[in-house]
CSV table of C-alpha atoms and ligand atoms in Angstrom, one decimal:
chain,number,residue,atom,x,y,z
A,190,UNK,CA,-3.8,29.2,12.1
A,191,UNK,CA,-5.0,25.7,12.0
A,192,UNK,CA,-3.9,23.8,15.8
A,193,UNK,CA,-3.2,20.1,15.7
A,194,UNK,CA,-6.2,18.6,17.2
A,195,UNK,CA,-6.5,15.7,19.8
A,196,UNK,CA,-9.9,13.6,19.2
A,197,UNK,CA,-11.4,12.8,22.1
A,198,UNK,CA,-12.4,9.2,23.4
A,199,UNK,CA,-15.6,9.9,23.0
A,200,UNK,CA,-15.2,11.1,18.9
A,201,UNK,CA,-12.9,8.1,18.1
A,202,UNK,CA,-16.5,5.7,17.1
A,203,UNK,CA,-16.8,6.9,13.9
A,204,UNK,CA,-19.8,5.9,11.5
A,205,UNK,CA,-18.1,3.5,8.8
A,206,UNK,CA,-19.4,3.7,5.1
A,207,UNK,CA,-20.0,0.9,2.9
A,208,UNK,CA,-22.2,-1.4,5.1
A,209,UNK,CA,-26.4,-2.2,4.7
A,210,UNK,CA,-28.6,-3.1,7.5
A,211,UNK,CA,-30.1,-7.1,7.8
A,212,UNK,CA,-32.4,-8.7,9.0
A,213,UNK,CA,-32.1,-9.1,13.2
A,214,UNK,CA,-29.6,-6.5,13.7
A,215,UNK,CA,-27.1,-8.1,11.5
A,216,UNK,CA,-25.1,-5.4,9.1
A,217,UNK,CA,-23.7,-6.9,5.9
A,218,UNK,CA,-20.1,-4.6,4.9
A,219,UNK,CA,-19.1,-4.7,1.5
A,220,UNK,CA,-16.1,-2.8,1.7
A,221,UNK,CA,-14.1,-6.1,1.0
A,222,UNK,CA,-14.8,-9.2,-0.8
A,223,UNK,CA,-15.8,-11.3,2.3
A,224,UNK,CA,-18.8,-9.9,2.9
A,225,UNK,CA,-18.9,-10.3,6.5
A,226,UNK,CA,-22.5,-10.4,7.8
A,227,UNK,CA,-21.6,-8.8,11.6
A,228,UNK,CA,-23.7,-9.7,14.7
A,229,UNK,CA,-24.6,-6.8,16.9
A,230,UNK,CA,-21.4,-6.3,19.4
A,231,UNK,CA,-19.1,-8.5,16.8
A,232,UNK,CA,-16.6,-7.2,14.5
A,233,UNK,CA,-15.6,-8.8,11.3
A,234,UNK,CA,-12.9,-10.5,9.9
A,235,UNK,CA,-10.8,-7.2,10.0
A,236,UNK,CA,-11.4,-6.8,13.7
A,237,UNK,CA,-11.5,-2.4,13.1
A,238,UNK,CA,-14.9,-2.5,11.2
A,239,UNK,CA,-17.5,-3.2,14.3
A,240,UNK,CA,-21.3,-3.4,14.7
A,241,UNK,CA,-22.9,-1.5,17.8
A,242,UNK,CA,-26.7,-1.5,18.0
A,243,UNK,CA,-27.4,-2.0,14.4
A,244,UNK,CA,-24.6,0.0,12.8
A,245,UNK,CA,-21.3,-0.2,11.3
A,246,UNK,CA,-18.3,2.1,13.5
A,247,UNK,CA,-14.6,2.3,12.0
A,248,UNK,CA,-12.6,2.0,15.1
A,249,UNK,CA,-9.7,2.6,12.9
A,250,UNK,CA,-10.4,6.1,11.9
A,251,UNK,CA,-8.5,9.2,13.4
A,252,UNK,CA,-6.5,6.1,15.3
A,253,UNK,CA,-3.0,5.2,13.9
A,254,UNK,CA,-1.1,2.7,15.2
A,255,UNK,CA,1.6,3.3,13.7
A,256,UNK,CA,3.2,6.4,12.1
A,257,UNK,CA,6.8,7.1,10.5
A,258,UNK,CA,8.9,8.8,8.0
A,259,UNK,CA,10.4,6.2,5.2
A,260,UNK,CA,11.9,6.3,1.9
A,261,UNK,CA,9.3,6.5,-0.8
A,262,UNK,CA,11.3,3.3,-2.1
A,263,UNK,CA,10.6,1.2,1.2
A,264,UNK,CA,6.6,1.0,-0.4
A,265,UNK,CA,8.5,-0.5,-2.7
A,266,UNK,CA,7.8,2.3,-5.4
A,267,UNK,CA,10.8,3.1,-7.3
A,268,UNK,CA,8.7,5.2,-10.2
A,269,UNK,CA,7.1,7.5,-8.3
A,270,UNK,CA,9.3,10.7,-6.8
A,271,UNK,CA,12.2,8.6,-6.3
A,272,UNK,CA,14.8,9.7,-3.3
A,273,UNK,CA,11.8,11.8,-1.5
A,274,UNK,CA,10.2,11.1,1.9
A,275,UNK,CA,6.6,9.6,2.8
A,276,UNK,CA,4.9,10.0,6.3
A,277,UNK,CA,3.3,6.2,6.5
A,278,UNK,CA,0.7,5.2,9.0
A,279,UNK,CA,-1.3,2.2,9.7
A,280,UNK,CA,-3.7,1.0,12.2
A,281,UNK,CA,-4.8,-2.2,13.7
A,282,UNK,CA,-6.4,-5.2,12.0
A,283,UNK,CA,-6.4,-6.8,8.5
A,284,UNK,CA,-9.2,-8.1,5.7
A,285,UNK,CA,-6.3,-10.9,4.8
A,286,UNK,CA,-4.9,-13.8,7.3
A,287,UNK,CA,-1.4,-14.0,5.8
A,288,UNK,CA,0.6,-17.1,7.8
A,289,UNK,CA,3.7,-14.6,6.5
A,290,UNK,CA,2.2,-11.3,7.7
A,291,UNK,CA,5.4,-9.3,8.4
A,292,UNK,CA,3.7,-6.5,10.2
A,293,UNK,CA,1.7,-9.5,12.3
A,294,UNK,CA,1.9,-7.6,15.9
A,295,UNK,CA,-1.1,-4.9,14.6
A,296,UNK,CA,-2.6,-6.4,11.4
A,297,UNK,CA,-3.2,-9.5,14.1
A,298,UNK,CA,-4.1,-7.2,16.5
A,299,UNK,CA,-7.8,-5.5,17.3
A,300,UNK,CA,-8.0,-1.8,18.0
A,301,UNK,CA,-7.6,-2.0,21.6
A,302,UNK,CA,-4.7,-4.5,21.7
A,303,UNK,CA,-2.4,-1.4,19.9
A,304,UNK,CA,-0.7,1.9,21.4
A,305,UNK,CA,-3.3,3.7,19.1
A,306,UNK,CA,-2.5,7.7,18.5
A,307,UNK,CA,-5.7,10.2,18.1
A,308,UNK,CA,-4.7,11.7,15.3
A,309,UNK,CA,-7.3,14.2,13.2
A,310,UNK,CA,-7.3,13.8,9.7
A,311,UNK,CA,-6.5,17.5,9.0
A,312,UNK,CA,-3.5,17.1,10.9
A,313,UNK,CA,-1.4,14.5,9.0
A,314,UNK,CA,-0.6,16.4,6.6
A,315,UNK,CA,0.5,19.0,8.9
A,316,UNK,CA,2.9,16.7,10.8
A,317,UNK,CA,3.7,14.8,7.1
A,318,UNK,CA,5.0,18.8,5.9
A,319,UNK,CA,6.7,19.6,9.2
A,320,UNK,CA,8.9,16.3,8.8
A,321,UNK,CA,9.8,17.1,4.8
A,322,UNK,CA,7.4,14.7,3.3
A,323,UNK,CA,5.7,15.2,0.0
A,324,UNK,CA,3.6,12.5,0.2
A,325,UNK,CA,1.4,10.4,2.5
A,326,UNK,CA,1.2,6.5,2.2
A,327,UNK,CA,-1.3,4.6,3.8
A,328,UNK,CA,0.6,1.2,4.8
A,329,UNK,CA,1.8,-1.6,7.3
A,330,UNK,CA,-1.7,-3.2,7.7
A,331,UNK,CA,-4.3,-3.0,4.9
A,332,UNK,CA,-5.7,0.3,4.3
A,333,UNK,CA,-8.8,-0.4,2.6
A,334,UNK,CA,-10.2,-1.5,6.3
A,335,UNK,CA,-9.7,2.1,7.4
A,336,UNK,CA,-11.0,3.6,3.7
A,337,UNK,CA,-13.0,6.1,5.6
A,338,UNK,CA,-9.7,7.6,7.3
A,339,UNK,CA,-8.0,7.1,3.9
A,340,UNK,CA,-10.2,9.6,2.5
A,341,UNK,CA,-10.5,12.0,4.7
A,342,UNK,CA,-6.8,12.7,5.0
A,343,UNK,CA,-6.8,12.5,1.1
A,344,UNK,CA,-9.2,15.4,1.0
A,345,UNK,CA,-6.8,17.9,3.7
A,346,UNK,CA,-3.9,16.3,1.9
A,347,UNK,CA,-4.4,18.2,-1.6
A,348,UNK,CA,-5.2,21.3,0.0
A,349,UNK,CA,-1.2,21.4,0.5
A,350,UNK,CA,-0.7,19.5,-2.5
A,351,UNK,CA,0.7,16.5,-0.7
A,352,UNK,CA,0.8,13.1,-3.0
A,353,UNK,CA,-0.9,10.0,-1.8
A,354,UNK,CA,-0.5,6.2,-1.8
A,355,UNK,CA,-1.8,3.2,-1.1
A,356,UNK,CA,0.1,0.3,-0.3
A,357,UNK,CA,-2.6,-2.6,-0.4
A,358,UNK,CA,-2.8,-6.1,-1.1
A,359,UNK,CA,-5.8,-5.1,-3.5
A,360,UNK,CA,-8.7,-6.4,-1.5
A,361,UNK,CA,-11.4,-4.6,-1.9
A,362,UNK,CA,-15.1,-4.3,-3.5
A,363,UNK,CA,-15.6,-2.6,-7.2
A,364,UNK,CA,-18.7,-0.8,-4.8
A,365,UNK,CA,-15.6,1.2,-2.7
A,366,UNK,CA,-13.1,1.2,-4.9
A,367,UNK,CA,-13.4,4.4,-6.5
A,368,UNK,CA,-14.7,6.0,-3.8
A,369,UNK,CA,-11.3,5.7,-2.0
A,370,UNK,CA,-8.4,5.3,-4.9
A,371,UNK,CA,-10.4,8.5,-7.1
A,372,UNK,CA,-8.5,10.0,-4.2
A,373,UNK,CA,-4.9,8.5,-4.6
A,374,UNK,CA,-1.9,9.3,-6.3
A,375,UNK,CA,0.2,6.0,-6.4
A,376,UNK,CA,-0.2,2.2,-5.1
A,377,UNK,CA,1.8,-0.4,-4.5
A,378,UNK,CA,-0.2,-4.0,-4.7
A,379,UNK,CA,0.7,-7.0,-3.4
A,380,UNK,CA,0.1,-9.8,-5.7
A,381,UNK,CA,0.9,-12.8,-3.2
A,382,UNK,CA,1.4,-15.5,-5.6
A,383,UNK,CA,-0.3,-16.5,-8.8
A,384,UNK,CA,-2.3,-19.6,-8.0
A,385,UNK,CA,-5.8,-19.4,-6.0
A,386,UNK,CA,-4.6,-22.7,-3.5
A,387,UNK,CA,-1.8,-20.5,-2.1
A,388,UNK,CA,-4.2,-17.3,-1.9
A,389,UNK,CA,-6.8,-19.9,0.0
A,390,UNK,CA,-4.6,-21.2,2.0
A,391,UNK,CA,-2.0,-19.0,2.9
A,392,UNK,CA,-3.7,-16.0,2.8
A,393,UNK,CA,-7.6,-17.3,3.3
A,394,UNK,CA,-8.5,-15.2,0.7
A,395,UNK,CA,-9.1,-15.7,-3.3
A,396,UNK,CA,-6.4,-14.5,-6.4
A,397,UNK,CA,-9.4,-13.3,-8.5
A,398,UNK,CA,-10.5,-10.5,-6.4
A,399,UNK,CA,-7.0,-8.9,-6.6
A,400,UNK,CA,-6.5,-9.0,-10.3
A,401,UNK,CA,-9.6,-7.5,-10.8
A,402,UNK,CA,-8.1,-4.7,-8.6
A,403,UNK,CA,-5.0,-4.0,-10.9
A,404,UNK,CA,-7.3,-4.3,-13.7
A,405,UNK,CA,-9.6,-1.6,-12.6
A,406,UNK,CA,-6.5,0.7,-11.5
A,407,UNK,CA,-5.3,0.4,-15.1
A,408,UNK,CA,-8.2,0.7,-16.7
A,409,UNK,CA,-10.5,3.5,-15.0
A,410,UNK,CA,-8.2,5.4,-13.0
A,411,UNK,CA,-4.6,7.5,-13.9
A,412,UNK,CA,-3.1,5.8,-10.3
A,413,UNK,CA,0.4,5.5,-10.8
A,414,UNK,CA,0.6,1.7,-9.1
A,415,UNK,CA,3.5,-0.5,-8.8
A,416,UNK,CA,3.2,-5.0,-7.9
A,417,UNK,CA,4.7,-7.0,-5.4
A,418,UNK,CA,5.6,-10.6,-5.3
A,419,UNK,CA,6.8,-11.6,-1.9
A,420,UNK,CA,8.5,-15.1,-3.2
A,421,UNK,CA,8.4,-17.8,-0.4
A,422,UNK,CA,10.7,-20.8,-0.5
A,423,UNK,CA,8.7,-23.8,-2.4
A,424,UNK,CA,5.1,-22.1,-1.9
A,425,UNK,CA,5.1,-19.1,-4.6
A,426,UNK,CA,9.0,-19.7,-6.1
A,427,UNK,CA,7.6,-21.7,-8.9
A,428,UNK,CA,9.3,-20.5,-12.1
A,429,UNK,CA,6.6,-21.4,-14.2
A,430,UNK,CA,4.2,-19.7,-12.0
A,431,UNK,CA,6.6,-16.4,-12.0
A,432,UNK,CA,6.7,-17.3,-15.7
A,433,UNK,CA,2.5,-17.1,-15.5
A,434,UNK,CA,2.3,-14.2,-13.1
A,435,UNK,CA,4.5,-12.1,-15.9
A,436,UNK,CA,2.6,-13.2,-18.5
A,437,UNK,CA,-0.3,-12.0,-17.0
A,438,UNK,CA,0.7,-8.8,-16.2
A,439,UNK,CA,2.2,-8.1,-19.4
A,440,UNK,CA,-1.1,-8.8,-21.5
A,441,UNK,CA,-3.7,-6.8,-18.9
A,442,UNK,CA,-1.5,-4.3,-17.5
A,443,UNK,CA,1.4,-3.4,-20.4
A,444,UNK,CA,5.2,-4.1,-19.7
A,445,UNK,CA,5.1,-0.1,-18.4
A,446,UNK,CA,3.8,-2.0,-14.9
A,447,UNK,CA,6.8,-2.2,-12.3
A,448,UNK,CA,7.5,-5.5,-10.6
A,449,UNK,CA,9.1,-6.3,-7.0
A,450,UNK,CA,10.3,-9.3,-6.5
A,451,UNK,CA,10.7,-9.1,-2.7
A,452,UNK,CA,12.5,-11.3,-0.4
A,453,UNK,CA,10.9,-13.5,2.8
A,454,UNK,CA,12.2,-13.4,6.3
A,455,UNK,CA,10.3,-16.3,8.6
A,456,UNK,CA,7.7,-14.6,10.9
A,457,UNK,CA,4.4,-14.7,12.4
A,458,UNK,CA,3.1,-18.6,11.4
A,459,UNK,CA,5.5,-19.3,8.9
A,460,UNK,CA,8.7,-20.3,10.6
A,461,UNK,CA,9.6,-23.0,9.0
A,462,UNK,CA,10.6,-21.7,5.7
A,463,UNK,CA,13.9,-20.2,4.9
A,464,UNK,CA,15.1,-16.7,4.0
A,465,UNK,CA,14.8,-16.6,-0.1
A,466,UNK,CA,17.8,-17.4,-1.1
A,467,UNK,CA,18.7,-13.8,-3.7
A,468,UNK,CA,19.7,-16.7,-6.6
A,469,UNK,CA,15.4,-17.0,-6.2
A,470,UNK,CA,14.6,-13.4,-7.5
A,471,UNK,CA,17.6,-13.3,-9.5
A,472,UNK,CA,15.7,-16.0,-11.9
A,473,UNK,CA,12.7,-14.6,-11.2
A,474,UNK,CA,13.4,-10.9,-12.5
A,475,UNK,CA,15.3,-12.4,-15.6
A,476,UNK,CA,12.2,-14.8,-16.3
A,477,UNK,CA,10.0,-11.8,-16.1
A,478,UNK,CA,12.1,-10.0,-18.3
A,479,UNK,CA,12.1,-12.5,-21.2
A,480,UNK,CA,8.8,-12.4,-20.6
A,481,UNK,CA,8.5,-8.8,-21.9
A,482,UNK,CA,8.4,-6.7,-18.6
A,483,UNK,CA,10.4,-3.6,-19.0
A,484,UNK,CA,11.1,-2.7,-15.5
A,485,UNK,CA,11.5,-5.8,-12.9
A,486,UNK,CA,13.2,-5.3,-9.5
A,487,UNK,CA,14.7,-7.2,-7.0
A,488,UNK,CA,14.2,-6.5,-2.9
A,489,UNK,CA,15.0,-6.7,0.3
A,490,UNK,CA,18.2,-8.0,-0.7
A,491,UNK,CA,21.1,-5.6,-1.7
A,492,UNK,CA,21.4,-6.3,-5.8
A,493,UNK,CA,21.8,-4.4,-8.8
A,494,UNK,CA,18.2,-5.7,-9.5
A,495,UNK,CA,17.5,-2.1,-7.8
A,496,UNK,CA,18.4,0.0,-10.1
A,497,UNK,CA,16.1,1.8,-13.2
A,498,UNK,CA,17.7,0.9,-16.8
A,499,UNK,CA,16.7,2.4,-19.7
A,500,UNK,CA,14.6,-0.7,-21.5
A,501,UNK,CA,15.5,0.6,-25.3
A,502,UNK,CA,19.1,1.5,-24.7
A,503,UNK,CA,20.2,-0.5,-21.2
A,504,UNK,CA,21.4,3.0,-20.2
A,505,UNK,CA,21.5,3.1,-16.3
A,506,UNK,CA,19.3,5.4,-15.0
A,507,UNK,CA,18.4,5.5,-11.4
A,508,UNK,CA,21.2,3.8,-8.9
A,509,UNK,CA,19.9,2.4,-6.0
A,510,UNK,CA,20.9,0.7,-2.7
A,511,UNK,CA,18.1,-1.0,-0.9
A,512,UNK,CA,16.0,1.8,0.0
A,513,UNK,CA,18.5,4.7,-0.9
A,514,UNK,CA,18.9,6.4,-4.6
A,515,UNK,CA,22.7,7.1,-4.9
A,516,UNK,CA,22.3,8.8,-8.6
A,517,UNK,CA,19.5,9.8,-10.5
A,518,UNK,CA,20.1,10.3,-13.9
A,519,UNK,CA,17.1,11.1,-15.4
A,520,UNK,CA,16.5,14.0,-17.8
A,521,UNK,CA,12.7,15.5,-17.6
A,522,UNK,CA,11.9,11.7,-16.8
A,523,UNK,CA,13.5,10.3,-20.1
A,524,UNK,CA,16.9,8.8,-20.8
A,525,UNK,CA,19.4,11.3,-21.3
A,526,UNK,CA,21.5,8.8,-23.7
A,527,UNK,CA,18.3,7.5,-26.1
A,528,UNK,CA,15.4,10.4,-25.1
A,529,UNK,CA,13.1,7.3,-24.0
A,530,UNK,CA,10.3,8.5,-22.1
A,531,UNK,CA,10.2,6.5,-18.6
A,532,UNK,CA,6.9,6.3,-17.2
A,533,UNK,CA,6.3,7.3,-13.7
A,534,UNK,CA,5.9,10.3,-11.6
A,535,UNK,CA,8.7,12.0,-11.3
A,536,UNK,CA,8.4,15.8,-10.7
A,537,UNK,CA,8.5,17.0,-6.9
A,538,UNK,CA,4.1,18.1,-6.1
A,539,UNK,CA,3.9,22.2,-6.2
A,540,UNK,CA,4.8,23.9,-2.6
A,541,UNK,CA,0.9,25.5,-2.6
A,542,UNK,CA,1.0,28.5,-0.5
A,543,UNK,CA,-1.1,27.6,2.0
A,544,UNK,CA,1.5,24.9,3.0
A,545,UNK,CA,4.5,27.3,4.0
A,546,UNK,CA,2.0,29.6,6.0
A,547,UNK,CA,0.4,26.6,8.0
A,548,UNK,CA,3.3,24.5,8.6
A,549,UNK,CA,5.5,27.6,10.0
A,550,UNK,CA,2.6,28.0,12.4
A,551,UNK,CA,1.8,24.4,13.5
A,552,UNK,CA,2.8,23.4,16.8
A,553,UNK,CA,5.4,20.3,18.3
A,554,UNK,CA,3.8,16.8,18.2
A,555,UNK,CA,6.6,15.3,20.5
A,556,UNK,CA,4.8,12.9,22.0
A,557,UNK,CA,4.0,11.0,18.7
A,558,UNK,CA,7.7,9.7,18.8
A,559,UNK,CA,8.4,9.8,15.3
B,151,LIG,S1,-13.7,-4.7,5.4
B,151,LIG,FE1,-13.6,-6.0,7.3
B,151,LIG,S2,-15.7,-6.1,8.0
B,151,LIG,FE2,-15.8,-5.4,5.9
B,151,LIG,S3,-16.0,-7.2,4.6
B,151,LIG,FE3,-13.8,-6.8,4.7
B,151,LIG,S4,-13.1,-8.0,6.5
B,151,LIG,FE4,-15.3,-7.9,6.7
């Protein structure tokens, strides 16, 4: 019987990888593409990724900040065991400085500034299986910070045959990549805009960095991954720019490569823009369409730039309504008019049998709140 464990204060400093000692006490992490040179009793840029006496700790890990039960099409990922549920967690802190954050109270946040849970890897999945789940998604601040975590709970997540995902905006070092997506399942990247000035200053990060992401995903690993373009009145609405950002995608990554179009709400430091207007990603999708994308969605708005069509025949396939699938239409995960194969994950993981001993056995986790 495996008992859902409570770290202790005293386990939650936990030894980060992906960091090399310097000269004076300094440690140089190259988990991300900043680089951050830390000072001993400084963290970087993340805030979660600290040095203490000459080495690297991951405050994040075993310590979610936040953890809940969400459609698997709230990532957005609308290819990948559409309708089913996904136990998400984050924790505190963020390698990006988004003036648009949207989950700004903990990627703004340190470690201490959150209602952090102790949570054992070995036990997600426990609590992801005992709430229906079949997958896990790592989410709300930027996962790669916490990659340590990430792969831990990847490793007691196939012994149940749980899927997981990544929902990242794709900043991270070719040195960790594989060491942390050679675990996943399924991502869903942010690509913020398509020029490096709104990256800079928006974000205080670079473009390049993140295309070289989604290139690596295609091309050396078999990660189902999705792309997000959060379109911001006047700063990333440019229809030549969505015209480039299509292009792009459709000569590195294939037209078989999803695309969200995502409406803005004002938050955090960007309160002076407006809502995008839906008119915004209605020209948007159709531009990226013309451009040769085969599967371009709209959200965050309630549209029929939701639904799956069949990109040979125009058959309807998958119905949605924001996050929910009202039909699924699918055949074997081809079109049941034309026989088109529609890439994507689409059959439910294998119930293993360790899962329905385990989970019958597991204890109450109440006081999570989820
Ligand atoms: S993961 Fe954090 S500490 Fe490491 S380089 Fe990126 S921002 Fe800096």
């Amino acid at each position: 019987m495996s008992e859902l464990k409570i770290l202790q204060k005293t386990d939650a400093l936990h030894e980060g990888r992906w960091w090399e000692t310097e000269p004076g006490g300094r440690v140089h992490c190259y988990l991300c593409p900043r680089h951050c040179r830390i000072h001993s009793g400084q963290s970087g840029f993340c805030f979660i990724r600290v040095n203490q006496g000459g080495k690297l700790y991951s405050l994040g890990y075993g310590a979610p900040a936040a953890l809940q039960v969400d459609p698997i099409e709230k990532k957005p990922l609308n290819h990948f065991l559409p309708g089913s549920r996904v136990f998400s967690m984050g924790t505190a802190g963020c390698n990006m400085g988004c003036f648009f954050c949207q989950n700004w109270d903990i990627s703004k946040s340190r470690q201490d500034q959150v209602h952090a849970q102790q949570v054992a890897p070995e036990d997600v999945p426990l609590l992801a299986l005992q709430r229906g789940c079949d997958s896990l998604a790592f989410t709300y601040n930027e996962p790669t910070i916490w990659g340590e975590y990430v792969i831990d709970i990847c490793e007691a997540a196939k012994e149940y045959g749980l899927k997981t995902v990544m929902v990242s905006n794709g900043y991270i070092t070719y040195e960790a990549f594989h060491d942390i997506y050679d675990h996943i399942d399924a991502a869903n990247i942010d690509l913020k805009a398509f020029t490096e000035g709104f990256y800079g200053k928006i974000t205080l990060t670079h473009l390049q960095p993140v295309l070289e992401t989604l290139g690596w995903l295609k091309k050396e690993t078999n990660v189902w991954f999705e792309i997000t373009n959060l379109m911001i009145p006047t700063l990333n609405d440019d229809p030549a720019e969505t015209r480039k950002l299509s292009e792009w995608i459709l000569t590195h990554l294939g037209p078989d490569v999803p695309l969200h179009f995502t409406a803005f709400h004002p938050d955090f430091k960007l309160q002076d823009k407006p809502r995008t207007p839906p008119e915004t990603l209605h020209r948007a999708r159709a531009i990226a369409l013309e451009t040769g994308l085969h599967y371009v969605y709209e959200g965050n708005i309630f549209s029929d730039g939701a639904h799956t069509s069949c990109p040979k025949c125009g058959e309807l396939l998958i119905r949605r309504s924001w996050h929910d699938v009202l039909e699924n239409r699918l055949e074997q995960g081809a079109c049941p008019k034309c026989s088109l194969v529609i890439p994507g994950v689409w059959e439910k993981p294998k119930a293993l049998s360790r899962r329905t001993k385990e989970t019958a056995t597991i204890g109450n986790y109440e006081h999570l709140n989820l």
